């Protein structure tokens, strides 16, 4: 069972946060180990596993970047430690940003990220699992890796 099924949510890159929270509390009431103190050892073990899965699913589905990664993995388009080759033009633009790291660089990098997001915004925000194409998912994959690359630069600014 995948995390969307676990939470009884449609497969999406833009998970409805209120539905997610509501379902999380329902699932915690159903599977929290504290409710199984009088149950058999097997039932306690199962409740612990399900509660753990619910917590892990929440952590992924409430974070847009983790949801993108998870969905791409579900579709078989992303390996766990995959090395992705970013386009040279992107790397050149980022190299220029990277060379000029200043306190204002975070704003420039965030603006740059908004620009690359605009190329996948409609795919992410209007995701339809039945109609999505592999080509569209590959665009989202490239966006994911670009954003991840930019985040590493922002993280260096914080150091």
XYZ file of C-alpha atoms in Angstrom:
159
model
C 0.000 0.000 0.000
C 1.415 3.392 -0.942
C 1.095 6.489 1.223
C -1.698 7.990 -0.865
C -3.726 4.818 -0.406
C -2.890 4.706 3.289
C -4.304 8.211 3.723
C -7.119 7.587 1.239
C -5.980 10.601 -0.807
C -5.765 10.991 -4.567
C -2.269 10.612 -5.995
C -1.051 14.174 -6.317
C 2.013 16.387 -6.321
C 0.016 18.993 -4.439
C -1.509 17.221 -1.434
C -4.436 18.914 0.300
C -2.977 19.727 3.723
C -6.297 19.878 5.574
C -7.383 16.455 4.282
C -3.942 15.113 5.137
C -4.134 16.394 8.720
C -7.677 15.118 9.198
C -6.815 11.653 7.935
C -3.604 11.600 9.993
C -5.537 12.076 13.223
C -8.042 9.391 12.200
C -5.235 6.932 11.479
C -3.411 7.758 14.713
C -6.598 7.085 16.682
C -6.914 3.782 14.879
C -3.291 2.583 15.059
C -1.524 4.391 17.906
C 0.284 1.789 20.040
C -1.193 3.235 23.250
C -4.577 1.845 22.200
C -3.142 -1.664 21.956
C -1.652 -2.128 25.420
C -4.139 -4.915 26.185
C -3.839 -6.537 22.727
C -1.785 -9.565 21.789
C 1.897 -9.138 21.035
C 1.224 -9.631 17.308
C -1.488 -6.955 17.346
C 0.811 -4.584 19.227
C 3.564 -5.187 16.689
C 1.181 -4.557 13.792
C -0.129 -1.361 15.400
C 3.426 -0.141 15.925
C 4.300 -0.828 12.277
C 1.172 0.924 10.990
C 1.636 3.885 13.316
C 5.225 4.195 12.124
C 4.086 4.054 8.475
C 1.478 6.734 9.161
C 4.114 9.006 10.693
C 6.524 8.446 7.822
C 3.781 9.040 5.255
C 2.781 12.289 6.953
C 6.367 13.511 6.929
C 6.590 12.884 3.184
C 3.146 14.037 2.080
C 3.188 17.320 4.003
C 6.446 18.376 2.289
C 6.140 19.276 -1.398
C 9.714 18.282 -2.324
C 9.472 14.940 -0.527
C 6.107 14.299 -2.184
C 7.644 14.934 -5.612
C 10.496 12.543 -4.822
C 8.095 9.898 -3.469
C 5.747 10.079 -6.447
C 8.634 9.892 -8.942
C 9.877 6.810 -7.072
C 6.380 5.284 -7.165
C 6.329 5.801 -10.931
C 9.762 4.165 -11.271
C 11.362 7.374 -12.556
C 13.697 8.062 -9.636
C 16.168 5.827 -7.842
C 17.030 6.449 -4.178
C 20.599 7.734 -4.670
C 20.321 8.560 -8.357
C 22.935 10.848 -9.891
C 21.138 13.164 -12.289
C 22.913 15.134 -14.996
C 21.588 18.679 -15.019
C 21.595 20.671 -18.281
C 24.821 22.625 -18.904
C 22.972 25.936 -19.363
C 21.412 25.559 -15.914
C 24.802 24.742 -14.392
C 26.347 27.823 -16.019
C 23.622 30.092 -14.629
C 23.969 28.587 -11.189
C 27.758 28.839 -11.334
C 27.400 32.593 -11.870
C 25.054 32.839 -8.880
C 27.418 30.696 -6.844
C 30.441 32.887 -7.611
C 28.708 35.970 -6.313
C 27.429 34.590 -3.016
C 26.431 37.462 -0.777
C 23.676 38.131 1.707
C 21.438 39.140 -1.219
C 22.165 35.899 -3.086
C 19.355 34.080 -1.289
C 16.834 36.420 -2.916
C 18.400 35.913 -6.358
C 18.449 32.133 -5.907
C 14.831 32.096 -4.723
C 13.833 34.205 -7.753
C 15.747 31.791 -9.987
C 13.923 28.851 -8.381
C 10.577 30.544 -9.029
C 11.570 30.804 -12.686
C 12.294 27.096 -12.992
C 9.121 26.273 -11.043
C 7.014 28.164 -13.585
C 7.941 25.484 -16.145
C 6.278 22.753 -14.079
C 3.764 24.735 -12.052
C 0.731 23.609 -14.038
C 1.876 19.965 -13.943
C 2.308 20.063 -10.163
C -0.740 22.104 -9.265
C -3.135 20.380 -11.686
C -1.719 16.890 -11.390
C -3.999 14.186 -12.756
C -2.630 10.701 -12.162
C -4.784 9.224 -14.926
C -3.656 11.727 -17.554
C -0.038 12.485 -16.599
C 2.556 11.584 -19.212
C 6.056 10.289 -18.651
C 7.393 13.387 -20.418
C 5.606 15.625 -17.898
C 6.911 13.581 -14.988
C 10.433 13.824 -16.399
C 10.062 17.638 -16.433
C 9.080 17.451 -12.762
C 12.090 15.214 -12.120
C 14.428 17.755 -13.686
C 12.813 20.517 -11.619
C 13.283 18.416 -8.481
C 17.007 18.023 -9.111
C 17.459 21.674 -10.054
C 15.723 22.769 -6.875
C 17.798 20.352 -4.833
C 20.961 21.820 -6.374
C 19.834 25.360 -5.579
C 19.002 24.341 -2.012
C 22.573 23.165 -1.483
C 23.772 26.650 -2.422
C 21.280 28.256 -0.037
C 22.422 25.892 2.702
C 26.024 27.057 2.159
C 24.857 30.638 2.647
C 23.506 29.685 6.063
C 26.854 28.230 7.182
